[in-house]
Amino acid sequence: IIKPDAVRKGHTGAILSQIDQAGFRIVAIKRQSISKSEAEGFYYVHRERPFFNDLCAFMSSGPLVLMVLEKDSAIADLRKLMGATNPASAEEGTIRKKFAGSIQENAIHGSDGEDTAAVEIGYWFAGYELI
Ligand code: ATP
Ligand code: MG
């Protein structure tokens, strides 16, 4: 997910280009706004965290870009390309280092495992959208 901060600042194209250059195939993609309750469902695992409410308000604050990406080692490779959650500690050249403003408004989300990826893909996409 390209998060609302990055879409708002006009970084969508640059981030898509970096994802493309890194060898990912974009299997599905859509730009849309989500409601706060949709964000709450998506981040359900974080419901007890102190930043949960702010995070869900942020994620529903403007359009974002939802994608399904395919590649060998896609999960690990995307997380490497994203950089650390906190852009202050992200490696040079990573998407978060280049485009994120804070630990919360950190430009991009990537699934952290095959099981969570399967749930997250099903959360945003119907089967007929995955070609
Ligand atoms: P993501 O799940 O979005 O790919 P991540 O796996 O690097 O990021 P998580 O620990 O899963 O990080 O946290 C989910 C999201 O919650 C972060 O990307 C960030 O937007 C927000 N977040 C995490 N920690 C904090 C914090 N301490 N303060 C504010 N927001 C936070
Ligand atoms: Mg995470």
mmCIF file of N, CA and C and ligand atoms in Angstrom:
data_model
loop_
_atom_site.group_PDB
_atom_site.id
_atom_site.type_symbol
_atom_site.label_atom_id
_atom_site.label_comp_id
_atom_site.label_asym_id
_atom_site.label_seq_id
_atom_site.Cartn_x
_atom_site.Cartn_y
_atom_site.Cartn_z
ATOM 1 N N ILE A 1 0.851 -1.185 0.000
ATOM 2 C CA ILE A 1 0.000 0.000 0.000
ATOM 3 C C ILE A 1 0.889 1.238 0.000
ATOM 4 N N ILE A 2 0.664 2.096 -0.995
ATOM 5 C CA ILE A 2 1.284 3.417 -0.919
ATOM 6 C C ILE A 2 0.352 4.239 -0.035
ATOM 7 N N LYS A 3 0.866 4.685 1.096
ATOM 8 C CA LYS A 3 0.027 5.308 2.125
ATOM 9 C C LYS A 3 -0.353 6.749 1.735
ATOM 10 N N PRO A 4 -1.394 7.309 2.384
ATOM 11 C CA PRO A 4 -1.921 8.620 1.990
ATOM 12 C C PRO A 4 -0.895 9.759 2.013
ATOM 13 N N ASP A 5 0.092 9.705 2.891
ATOM 14 C CA ASP A 5 1.094 10.790 2.933
ATOM 15 C C ASP A 5 1.856 10.857 1.618
ATOM 16 N N ALA A 6 2.263 9.696 1.108
ATOM 17 C CA ALA A 6 3.064 9.651 -0.115
ATOM 18 C C ALA A 6 2.216 10.015 -1.333
ATOM 19 N N VAL A 7 0.946 9.572 -1.341
ATOM 20 C CA VAL A 7 0.053 9.928 -2.454
ATOM 21 C C VAL A 7 -0.157 11.445 -2.455
ATOM 22 N N ARG A 8 -0.418 11.992 -1.263
ATOM 23 C CA ARG A 8 -0.669 13.431 -1.103
ATOM 24 C C ARG A 8 0.516 14.261 -1.593
ATOM 25 N N LYS A 9 1.726 13.781 -1.315
ATOM 26 C CA LYS A 9 2.930 14.548 -1.692
ATOM 27 C C LYS A 9 3.351 14.297 -3.140
ATOM 28 N N GLY A 10 2.587 13.479 -3.863
ATOM 29 C CA GLY A 10 2.894 13.267 -5.280
ATOM 30 C C GLY A 10 3.998 12.267 -5.548
ATOM 31 N N HIS A 11 4.223 11.334 -4.625
ATOM 32 C CA HIS A 11 5.302 10.355 -4.803
ATOM 33 C C HIS A 11 4.851 9.020 -5.404
ATOM 34 N N THR A 12 3.572 8.926 -5.785
ATOM 35 C CA THR A 12 3.056 7.644 -6.293
ATOM 36 C C THR A 12 3.896 7.118 -7.458
ATOM 37 N N GLY A 13 4.139 7.952 -8.456
ATOM 38 C CA GLY A 13 4.869 7.514 -9.647
ATOM 39 C C GLY A 13 6.280 7.060 -9.325
ATOM 40 N N ALA A 14 6.974 7.829 -8.487
ATOM 41 C CA ALA A 14 8.359 7.485 -8.136
ATOM 42 C C ALA A 14 8.418 6.162 -7.371
ATOM 43 N N ILE A 15 7.456 5.940 -6.500
ATOM 44 C CA ILE A 15 7.437 4.689 -5.718
ATOM 45 C C ILE A 15 7.104 3.501 -6.627
ATOM 46 N N LEU A 16 6.124 3.686 -7.515
ATOM 47 C CA LEU A 16 5.790 2.610 -8.466
ATOM 48 C C LEU A 16 6.996 2.277 -9.331
ATOM 49 N N SER A 17 7.720 3.296 -9.755
ATOM 50 C CA SER A 17 8.895 3.090 -10.592
ATOM 51 C C SER A 17 9.964 2.298 -9.845
ATOM 52 N N GLN A 18 10.170 2.637 -8.581
ATOM 53 C CA GLN A 18 11.174 1.924 -7.776
ATOM 54 C C GLN A 18 10.765 0.456 -7.581
ATOM 55 N N ILE A 19 9.475 0.206 -7.387
ATOM 56 C CA ILE A 19 8.958 -1.160 -7.231
ATOM 57 C C ILE A 19 9.158 -1.937 -8.538
ATOM 58 N N ASP A 20 8.862 -1.280 -9.647
ATOM 59 C CA ASP A 20 9.016 -1.886 -10.974
ATOM 60 C C ASP A 20 10.492 -2.212 -11.260
ATOM 61 N N GLN A 21 11.358 -1.259 -10.981
ATOM 62 C CA GLN A 21 12.802 -1.425 -11.212
ATOM 63 C C GLN A 21 13.374 -2.579 -10.403
ATOM 64 N N ALA A 22 12.763 -2.823 -9.235
ATOM 65 C CA ALA A 22 13.258 -3.884 -8.356
ATOM 66 C C ALA A 22 12.769 -5.265 -8.797
ATOM 67 N N GLY A 23 11.976 -5.315 -9.875
ATOM 68 C CA GLY A 23 11.609 -6.607 -10.450
ATOM 69 C C GLY A 23 10.277 -7.178 -10.001
ATOM 70 N N PHE A 24 9.455 -6.357 -9.363
ATOM 71 C CA PHE A 24 8.123 -6.838 -8.954
ATOM 72 C C PHE A 24 7.157 -6.741 -10.131
ATOM 73 N N ARG A 25 6.241 -7.713 -10.221
ATOM 74 C CA ARG A 25 5.168 -7.647 -11.193
ATOM 75 C C ARG A 25 3.921 -7.148 -10.465
ATOM 76 N N ILE A 26 3.306 -6.113 -11.028
ATOM 77 C CA ILE A 26 2.084 -5.579 -10.423
ATOM 78 C C ILE A 26 0.909 -6.391 -10.954
ATOM 79 N N VAL A 27 0.373 -7.246 -10.074
ATOM 80 C CA VAL A 27 -0.698 -8.164 -10.455
ATOM 81 C C VAL A 27 -2.057 -7.456 -10.400
ATOM 82 N N ALA A 28 -2.203 -6.528 -9.449
ATOM 83 C CA ALA A 28 -3.436 -5.750 -9.317
ATOM 84 C C ALA A 28 -3.075 -4.422 -8.674
ATOM 85 N N ILE A 29 -3.821 -3.376 -9.037
ATOM 86 C CA ILE A 29 -3.539 -2.049 -8.475
ATOM 87 C C ILE A 29 -4.801 -1.192 -8.529
ATOM 88 N N LYS A 30 -5.045 -0.443 -7.453
ATOM 89 C CA LYS A 30 -6.150 0.519 -7.484
ATOM 90 C C LYS A 30 -5.905 1.636 -6.476
ATOM 91 N N ARG A 31 -6.334 2.851 -6.876
ATOM 92 C CA ARG A 31 -6.224 4.019 -6.011
ATOM 93 C C ARG A 31 -7.605 4.287 -5.448
ATOM 94 N N GLN A 32 -7.725 4.380 -4.141
ATOM 95 C CA GLN A 32 -9.029 4.639 -3.539
ATOM 96 C C GLN A 32 -8.873 5.195 -2.128
ATOM 97 N N SER A 33 -9.958 5.736 -1.609
ATOM 98 C CA SER A 33 -9.970 6.167 -0.211
ATOM 99 C C SER A 33 -10.639 5.075 0.602
ATOM 100 N N ILE A 34 -10.202 4.908 1.839
ATOM 101 C CA ILE A 34 -10.820 3.898 2.700
ATOM 102 C C ILE A 34 -11.430 4.595 3.917
ATOM 103 N N SER A 35 -12.418 3.962 4.524
ATOM 104 C CA SER A 35 -13.056 4.538 5.706
ATOM 105 C C SER A 35 -12.200 4.206 6.939
ATOM 106 N N LYS A 36 -12.480 4.915 8.032
ATOM 107 C CA LYS A 36 -11.742 4.637 9.260
ATOM 108 C C LYS A 36 -12.014 3.207 9.716
ATOM 109 N N SER A 37 -13.246 2.734 9.572
ATOM 110 C CA SER A 37 -13.514 1.363 10.034
ATOM 111 C C SER A 37 -12.850 0.325 9.138
ATOM 112 N N GLU A 38 -12.685 0.623 7.851
ATOM 113 C CA GLU A 38 -11.921 -0.295 6.991
ATOM 114 C C GLU A 38 -10.455 -0.338 7.440
ATOM 115 N N ALA A 39 -9.922 0.827 7.814
ATOM 116 C CA ALA A 39 -8.537 0.873 8.308
ATOM 117 C C ALA A 39 -8.425 0.090 9.620
ATOM 118 N N GLU A 40 -9.421 0.222 10.485
ATOM 119 C CA GLU A 40 -9.404 -0.491 11.771
ATOM 120 C C GLU A 40 -9.413 -2.005 11.567
ATOM 121 N N GLY A 41 -10.166 -2.444 10.586
ATOM 122 C CA GLY A 41 -10.199 -3.881 10.279
ATOM 123 C C GLY A 41 -8.861 -4.354 9.739
ATOM 124 N N PHE A 42 -8.279 -3.545 8.885
ATOM 125 C CA PHE A 42 -6.991 -3.905 8.284
ATOM 126 C C PHE A 42 -5.894 -4.004 9.343
ATOM 127 N N TYR A 43 -5.886 -3.055 10.274
ATOM 128 C CA TYR A 43 -4.849 -3.006 11.313
ATOM 129 C C TYR A 43 -5.312 -3.623 12.637
ATOM 130 N N TYR A 44 -6.270 -4.544 12.545
ATOM 131 C CA TYR A 44 -6.837 -5.181 13.742
ATOM 132 C C TYR A 44 -5.761 -5.718 14.696
ATOM 133 N N VAL A 45 -4.677 -6.284 14.137
ATOM 134 C CA VAL A 45 -3.608 -6.844 14.999
ATOM 135 C C VAL A 45 -2.966 -5.774 15.881
ATOM 136 N N HIS A 46 -3.085 -4.512 15.478
ATOM 137 C CA HIS A 46 -2.467 -3.422 16.250
ATOM 138 C C HIS A 46 -3.464 -2.728 17.176
ATOM 139 N N ARG A 47 -4.675 -3.340 17.359
ATOM 140 C CA ARG A 47 -5.754 -2.633 18.071
ATOM 141 C C ARG A 47 -5.409 -2.202 19.481
ATOM 142 N N GLU A 48 -4.469 -2.909 20.134
ATOM 143 C CA GLU A 48 -4.103 -2.538 21.512
ATOM 144 C C GLU A 48 -2.958 -1.536 21.571
ATOM 145 N N ARG A 49 -2.361 -1.231 20.430
ATOM 146 C CA ARG A 49 -1.200 -0.335 20.444
ATOM 147 C C ARG A 49 -1.656 1.110 20.665
ATOM 148 N N PRO A 50 -0.855 1.928 21.345
ATOM 149 C CA PRO A 50 -1.275 3.303 21.665
ATOM 150 C C PRO A 50 -1.516 4.175 20.424
ATOM 151 N N PHE A 51 -0.857 3.816 19.308
ATOM 152 C CA PHE A 51 -0.987 4.647 18.104
ATOM 153 C C PHE A 51 -2.120 4.200 17.184
ATOM 154 N N PHE A 52 -2.897 3.176 17.604
ATOM 155 C CA PHE A 52 -3.906 2.565 16.724
ATOM 156 C C PHE A 52 -4.909 3.585 16.172
ATOM 157 N N ASN A 53 -5.465 4.419 17.035
ATOM 158 C CA ASN A 53 -6.482 5.369 16.589
ATOM 159 C C ASN A 53 -5.919 6.380 15.591
ATOM 160 N N ASP A 54 -4.755 6.925 15.904
ATOM 161 C CA ASP A 54 -4.092 7.886 15.005
ATOM 162 C C ASP A 54 -3.747 7.237 13.671
ATOM 163 N N LEU A 55 -3.260 6.012 13.744
ATOM 164 C CA LEU A 55 -2.866 5.286 12.533
ATOM 165 C C LEU A 55 -4.076 5.093 11.612
ATOM 166 N N CYS A 56 -5.213 4.702 12.200
ATOM 167 C CA CYS A 56 -6.413 4.468 11.385
ATOM 168 C C CYS A 56 -6.977 5.778 10.836
ATOM 169 N N ALA A 57 -6.867 6.848 11.610
ATOM 170 C CA ALA A 57 -7.295 8.165 11.112
ATOM 171 C C ALA A 57 -6.400 8.582 9.944
ATOM 172 N N PHE A 58 -5.103 8.383 10.098
ATOM 173 C CA PHE A 58 -4.155 8.708 9.020
ATOM 174 C C PHE A 58 -4.435 7.900 7.755
ATOM 175 N N MET A 59 -4.637 6.592 7.903
ATOM 176 C CA MET A 59 -4.830 5.728 6.732
ATOM 177 C C MET A 59 -6.125 6.057 5.983
ATOM 178 N N SER A 60 -7.075 6.692 6.687
ATOM 179 C CA SER A 60 -8.333 7.054 6.024
ATOM 180 C C SER A 60 -8.386 8.553 5.713
ATOM 181 N N SER A 61 -7.221 9.218 5.745
ATOM 182 C CA SER A 61 -7.180 10.678 5.566
ATOM 183 C C SER A 61 -7.125 11.119 4.109
ATOM 184 N N GLY A 62 -7.004 10.185 3.189
ATOM 185 C CA GLY A 62 -6.930 10.547 1.773
ATOM 186 C C GLY A 62 -6.669 9.307 0.951
ATOM 187 N N PRO A 63 -6.660 9.458 -0.384
ATOM 188 C CA PRO A 63 -6.484 8.291 -1.233
ATOM 189 C C PRO A 63 -5.174 7.561 -0.995
ATOM 190 N N LEU A 64 -5.213 6.265 -1.146
ATOM 191 C CA LEU A 64 -4.006 5.450 -1.102
ATOM 192 C C LEU A 64 -3.997 4.536 -2.330
ATOM 193 N N VAL A 65 -2.902 3.828 -2.509
ATOM 194 C CA VAL A 65 -2.795 2.937 -3.666
ATOM 195 C C VAL A 65 -2.570 1.516 -3.163
ATOM 196 N N LEU A 66 -3.540 0.658 -3.483
ATOM 197 C CA LEU A 66 -3.490 -0.743 -3.051
ATOM 198 C C LEU A 66 -2.927 -1.585 -4.185
ATOM 199 N N MET A 67 -2.029 -2.493 -3.851
ATOM 200 C CA MET A 67 -1.415 -3.320 -4.888
ATOM 201 C C MET A 67 -1.220 -4.748 -4.423
ATOM 202 N N VAL A 68 -1.231 -5.638 -5.398
ATOM 203 C CA VAL A 68 -0.772 -7.007 -5.185
ATOM 204 C C VAL A 68 0.467 -7.178 -6.050
ATOM 205 N N LEU A 69 1.566 -7.533 -5.420
ATOM 206 C CA LEU A 69 2.849 -7.658 -6.119
ATOM 207 C C LEU A 69 3.317 -9.107 -6.120
ATOM 208 N N GLU A 70 3.998 -9.469 -7.186
ATOM 209 C CA GLU A 70 4.485 -10.840 -7.316
ATOM 210 C C GLU A 70 5.971 -10.826 -7.670
ATOM 211 N N LYS A 71 6.715 -11.755 -7.058
ATOM 212 C CA LYS A 71 8.164 -11.857 -7.299
ATOM 213 C C LYS A 71 8.670 -13.018 -6.447
ATOM 214 N N ASP A 72 9.781 -13.631 -6.817
ATOM 215 C CA ASP A 72 10.425 -14.573 -5.898
ATOM 216 C C ASP A 72 10.839 -13.787 -4.661
ATOM 217 N N SER A 73 10.657 -14.341 -3.486
ATOM 218 C CA SER A 73 10.998 -13.658 -2.223
ATOM 219 C C SER A 73 10.380 -12.258 -2.137
ATOM 220 N N ALA A 74 9.164 -12.129 -2.628
ATOM 221 C CA ALA A 74 8.519 -10.815 -2.704
ATOM 222 C C ALA A 74 8.412 -10.147 -1.335
ATOM 223 N N ILE A 75 8.040 -10.913 -0.314
ATOM 224 C CA ILE A 75 7.799 -10.302 0.999
ATOM 225 C C ILE A 75 9.090 -9.731 1.572
ATOM 226 N N ALA A 76 10.128 -10.556 1.606
ATOM 227 C CA ALA A 76 11.412 -10.100 2.154
ATOM 228 C C ALA A 76 11.992 -8.973 1.305
ATOM 229 N N ASP A 77 11.904 -9.114 -0.025
ATOM 230 C CA ASP A 77 12.515 -8.112 -0.894
ATOM 231 C C ASP A 77 11.784 -6.771 -0.825
ATOM 232 N N LEU A 78 10.458 -6.821 -0.688
ATOM 233 C CA LEU A 78 9.739 -5.546 -0.582
ATOM 234 C C LEU A 78 10.061 -4.875 0.748
ATOM 235 N N ARG A 79 10.135 -5.649 1.806
ATOM 236 C CA ARG A 79 10.426 -5.043 3.110
ATOM 237 C C ARG A 79 11.814 -4.396 3.106
ATOM 238 N N LYS A 80 12.736 -5.018 2.391
ATOM 239 C CA LYS A 80 14.080 -4.443 2.256
ATOM 240 C C LYS A 80 14.014 -3.125 1.474
ATOM 241 N N LEU A 81 13.232 -3.141 0.408
ATOM 242 C CA LEU A 81 13.081 -1.948 -0.432
ATOM 243 C C LEU A 81 12.373 -0.820 0.332
ATOM 244 N N MET A 82 11.444 -1.192 1.236
ATOM 245 C CA MET A 82 10.709 -0.181 2.021
ATOM 246 C C MET A 82 11.620 0.497 3.025
ATOM 247 N N GLY A 83 12.479 -0.275 3.687
ATOM 248 C CA GLY A 83 13.310 0.267 4.764
ATOM 249 C C GLY A 83 12.611 0.178 6.104
ATOM 250 N N ALA A 84 13.300 0.559 7.151
ATOM 251 C CA ALA A 84 12.780 0.445 8.521
ATOM 252 C C ALA A 84 11.498 1.254 8.705
ATOM 253 N N THR A 85 10.640 0.790 9.633
ATOM 254 C CA THR A 85 9.378 1.462 9.945
ATOM 255 C C THR A 85 9.594 2.951 10.210
ATOM 256 N N ASN A 86 10.619 3.243 11.012
ATOM 257 C CA ASN A 86 10.956 4.640 11.304
ATOM 258 C C ASN A 86 11.945 5.148 10.252
ATOM 259 N N PRO A 87 11.531 6.110 9.424
ATOM 260 C CA PRO A 87 12.419 6.562 8.338
ATOM 261 C C PRO A 87 13.771 7.068 8.838
ATOM 262 N N ALA A 88 13.815 7.518 10.096
ATOM 263 C CA ALA A 88 15.075 7.999 10.665
ATOM 264 C C ALA A 88 16.108 6.880 10.731
ATOM 265 N N SER A 89 15.640 5.639 10.878
ATOM 266 C CA SER A 89 16.600 4.529 10.913
ATOM 267 C C SER A 89 16.606 3.709 9.614
ATOM 268 N N ALA A 90 15.911 4.182 8.590
ATOM 269 C CA ALA A 90 15.878 3.440 7.314
ATOM 270 C C ALA A 90 17.174 3.656 6.531
ATOM 271 N N GLU A 91 17.547 2.587 5.809
ATOM 272 C CA GLU A 91 18.774 2.663 5.005
ATOM 273 C C GLU A 91 18.623 3.641 3.842
ATOM 274 N N GLU A 92 19.743 4.227 3.454
ATOM 275 C CA GLU A 92 19.813 5.129 2.304
ATOM 276 C C GLU A 92 19.246 4.428 1.054
ATOM 277 N N GLY A 93 18.464 5.143 0.281
ATOM 278 C CA GLY A 93 17.941 4.585 -0.970
ATOM 279 C C GLY A 93 16.619 3.842 -0.824
ATOM 280 N N THR A 94 16.217 3.532 0.422
ATOM 281 C CA THR A 94 14.939 2.837 0.614
ATOM 282 C C THR A 94 13.776 3.825 0.427
ATOM 283 N N ILE A 95 12.600 3.249 0.153
ATOM 284 C CA ILE A 95 11.421 4.088 -0.100
ATOM 285 C C ILE A 95 11.107 4.963 1.116
ATOM 286 N N ARG A 96 11.193 4.381 2.319
ATOM 287 C CA ARG A 96 10.874 5.184 3.504
ATOM 288 C C ARG A 96 11.933 6.256 3.750
ATOM 289 N N LYS A 97 13.207 5.939 3.484
ATOM 290 C CA LYS A 97 14.246 6.957 3.659
ATOM 291 C C LYS A 97 13.968 8.137 2.724
ATOM 292 N N LYS A 98 13.577 7.815 1.495
ATOM 293 C CA LYS A 98 13.388 8.872 0.503
ATOM 294 C C LYS A 98 12.090 9.642 0.673
ATOM 295 N N PHE A 99 11.000 8.935 1.062
ATOM 296 C CA PHE A 99 9.689 9.564 0.962
ATOM 297 C C PHE A 99 8.901 9.679 2.265
ATOM 298 N N ALA A 100 9.326 9.005 3.349
ATOM 299 C CA ALA A 100 8.521 9.024 4.579
ATOM 300 C C ALA A 100 8.871 10.224 5.448
ATOM 301 N N GLY A 101 7.850 10.751 6.136
ATOM 302 C CA GLY A 101 8.060 11.905 6.989
ATOM 303 C C GLY A 101 8.179 11.565 8.460
ATOM 304 N N SER A 102 7.608 10.437 8.889
ATOM 305 C CA SER A 102 7.628 10.090 10.305
ATOM 306 C C SER A 102 7.383 8.598 10.464
ATOM 307 N N ILE A 103 7.502 8.106 11.696
ATOM 308 C CA ILE A 103 7.272 6.673 11.945
ATOM 309 C C ILE A 103 5.834 6.282 11.605
ATOM 310 N N GLN A 104 4.909 7.204 11.736
ATOM 311 C CA GLN A 104 3.520 6.879 11.388
ATOM 312 C C GLN A 104 3.249 7.119 9.902
ATOM 313 N N GLU A 105 3.616 8.290 9.416
ATOM 314 C CA GLU A 105 3.346 8.630 8.018
ATOM 315 C C GLU A 105 4.553 8.186 7.203
ATOM 316 N N ASN A 106 4.648 6.855 7.040
ATOM 317 C CA ASN A 106 5.885 6.287 6.504
ATOM 318 C C ASN A 106 5.751 5.699 5.091
ATOM 319 N N ALA A 107 4.897 6.321 4.306
ATOM 320 C CA ALA A 107 4.860 6.172 2.834
ATOM 321 C C ALA A 107 4.358 4.837 2.277
ATOM 322 N N ILE A 108 4.669 3.736 2.951
ATOM 323 C CA ILE A 108 4.349 2.445 2.332
ATOM 324 C C ILE A 108 4.104 1.372 3.390
ATOM 325 N N HIS A 109 3.242 0.435 3.047
ATOM 326 C CA HIS A 109 3.012 -0.764 3.866
ATOM 327 C C HIS A 109 3.355 -1.981 3.028
ATOM 328 N N GLY A 110 3.941 -2.982 3.645
ATOM 329 C CA GLY A 110 4.139 -4.271 2.983
ATOM 330 C C GLY A 110 3.778 -5.385 3.931
ATOM 331 N N SER A 111 3.167 -6.438 3.408
ATOM 332 C CA SER A 111 2.801 -7.581 4.249
ATOM 333 C C SER A 111 4.057 -8.181 4.869
ATOM 334 N N ASP A 112 3.904 -8.753 6.067
ATOM 335 C CA ASP A 112 5.105 -9.251 6.761
ATOM 336 C C ASP A 112 5.244 -10.777 6.737
ATOM 337 N N GLY A 113 4.350 -11.478 6.027
ATOM 338 C CA GLY A 113 4.464 -12.929 5.931
ATOM 339 C C GLY A 113 3.474 -13.454 4.903
ATOM 340 N N GLU A 114 3.630 -14.731 4.523
ATOM 341 C CA GLU A 114 2.728 -15.275 3.503
ATOM 342 C C GLU A 114 1.299 -15.357 4.007
ATOM 343 N N ASP A 115 1.150 -15.682 5.294
ATOM 344 C CA ASP A 115 -0.201 -15.793 5.851
ATOM 345 C C ASP A 115 -0.878 -14.428 5.924
ATOM 346 N N THR A 116 -0.141 -13.403 6.404
ATOM 347 C CA THR A 116 -0.745 -12.070 6.485
ATOM 348 C C THR A 116 -0.976 -11.508 5.079
ATOM 349 N N ALA A 117 -0.091 -11.805 4.138
ATOM 350 C CA ALA A 117 -0.284 -11.338 2.753
ATOM 351 C C ALA A 117 -1.590 -11.898 2.196
ATOM 352 N N ALA A 118 -1.850 -13.175 2.446
ATOM 353 C CA ALA A 118 -3.076 -13.794 1.923
ATOM 354 C C ALA A 118 -4.310 -13.101 2.506
ATOM 355 N N VAL A 119 -4.296 -12.837 3.797
ATOM 356 C CA VAL A 119 -5.432 -12.154 4.434
ATOM 357 C C VAL A 119 -5.569 -10.728 3.883
ATOM 358 N N GLU A 120 -4.442 -10.029 3.758
ATOM 359 C CA GLU A 120 -4.480 -8.621 3.324
ATOM 360 C C GLU A 120 -4.927 -8.492 1.861
ATOM 361 N N ILE A 121 -4.482 -9.412 1.012
ATOM 362 C CA ILE A 121 -4.929 -9.384 -0.396
ATOM 363 C C ILE A 121 -6.442 -9.583 -0.450
ATOM 364 N N GLY A 122 -6.932 -10.558 0.321
ATOM 365 C CA GLY A 122 -8.370 -10.831 0.347
ATOM 366 C C GLY A 122 -9.176 -9.694 0.953
ATOM 367 N N TYR A 123 -8.528 -8.882 1.790
ATOM 368 C CA TYR A 123 -9.219 -7.761 2.433
ATOM 369 C C TYR A 123 -9.568 -6.667 1.411
ATOM 370 N N TRP A 124 -8.684 -6.449 0.431
ATOM 371 C CA TRP A 124 -8.859 -5.325 -0.503
ATOM 372 C C TRP A 124 -9.280 -5.733 -1.914
ATOM 373 N N PHE A 125 -9.030 -6.993 -2.277
ATOM 374 C CA PHE A 125 -9.263 -7.397 -3.665
ATOM 375 C C PHE A 125 -10.180 -8.614 -3.751
ATOM 376 N N ALA A 126 -11.067 -8.576 -4.756
ATOM 377 C CA ALA A 126 -11.894 -9.745 -5.072
ATOM 378 C C ALA A 126 -11.107 -10.636 -6.030
ATOM 379 N N GLY A 127 -11.465 -11.890 -6.064
ATOM 380 C CA GLY A 127 -10.763 -12.850 -6.911
ATOM 381 C C GLY A 127 -10.682 -12.411 -8.367
ATOM 382 N N TYR A 128 -11.767 -11.807 -8.876
ATOM 383 C CA TYR A 128 -11.782 -11.435 -10.307
ATOM 384 C C TYR A 128 -10.835 -10.286 -10.620
ATOM 385 N N GLU A 129 -10.328 -9.598 -9.584
ATOM 386 C CA GLU A 129 -9.379 -8.501 -9.820
ATOM 387 C C GLU A 129 -7.942 -9.000 -9.917
ATOM 388 N N LEU A 130 -7.714 -10.255 -9.610
ATOM 389 C CA LEU A 130 -6.359 -10.802 -9.578
ATOM 390 C C LEU A 130 -6.135 -11.644 -10.821
ATOM 391 N N ILE A 131 -5.493 -11.018 -11.799
ATOM 392 C CA ILE A 131 -5.316 -11.727 -13.075
ATOM 393 C C ILE A 131 -3.858 -12.051 -13.334
HETATM 394 P P1 ATP B 1 3.582 -1.795 7.870
HETATM 395 O O1 ATP B 1 2.845 -2.862 8.641
HETATM 396 O O2 ATP B 1 2.745 -0.539 7.640
HETATM 397 O O3 ATP B 1 4.200 -2.313 6.626
HETATM 398 P P2 ATP B 1 5.788 -2.121 9.637
HETATM 399 O O4 ATP B 1 5.525 -3.590 9.517
HETATM 400 O O5 ATP B 1 7.157 -1.615 9.321
HETATM 401 O O6 ATP B 1 4.811 -1.288 8.735
HETATM 402 P P3 ATP B 1 4.315 -2.206 12.132
HETATM 403 O O7 ATP B 1 5.020 -2.422 13.403
HETATM 404 O O8 ATP B 1 3.544 -3.334 11.526
HETATM 405 O O9 ATP B 1 5.383 -1.619 11.076
HETATM 406 O O10 ATP B 1 3.370 -0.967 12.335
HETATM 407 C C1 ATP B 1 2.324 -0.705 11.415
HETATM 408 C C2 ATP B 1 2.286 0.774 11.124
HETATM 409 O O11 ATP B 1 1.906 1.455 12.312
HETATM 410 C C3 ATP B 1 3.627 1.414 10.735
HETATM 411 O O12 ATP B 1 3.956 1.278 9.369
HETATM 412 C C4 ATP B 1 3.390 2.845 11.098
HETATM 413 O O13 ATP B 1 2.611 3.520 10.113
HETATM 414 C C5 ATP B 1 2.562 2.722 12.379
HETATM 415 N N1 ATP B 1 3.409 2.747 13.572
HETATM 416 C C6 ATP B 1 4.235 1.770 13.997
HETATM 417 N N2 ATP B 1 4.872 2.101 15.140
HETATM 418 C C7 ATP B 1 4.419 3.363 15.439
HETATM 419 C C8 ATP B 1 4.678 4.283 16.491
HETATM 420 N N3 ATP B 1 5.529 3.997 17.477
HETATM 421 N N4 ATP B 1 4.031 5.479 16.463
HETATM 422 C C9 ATP B 1 3.150 5.781 15.472
HETATM 423 N N5 ATP B 1 2.848 4.957 14.457
HETATM 424 C C10 ATP B 1 3.477 3.767 14.431
HETATM 425 MG MG MG B 2 3.594 -4.464 9.747
#
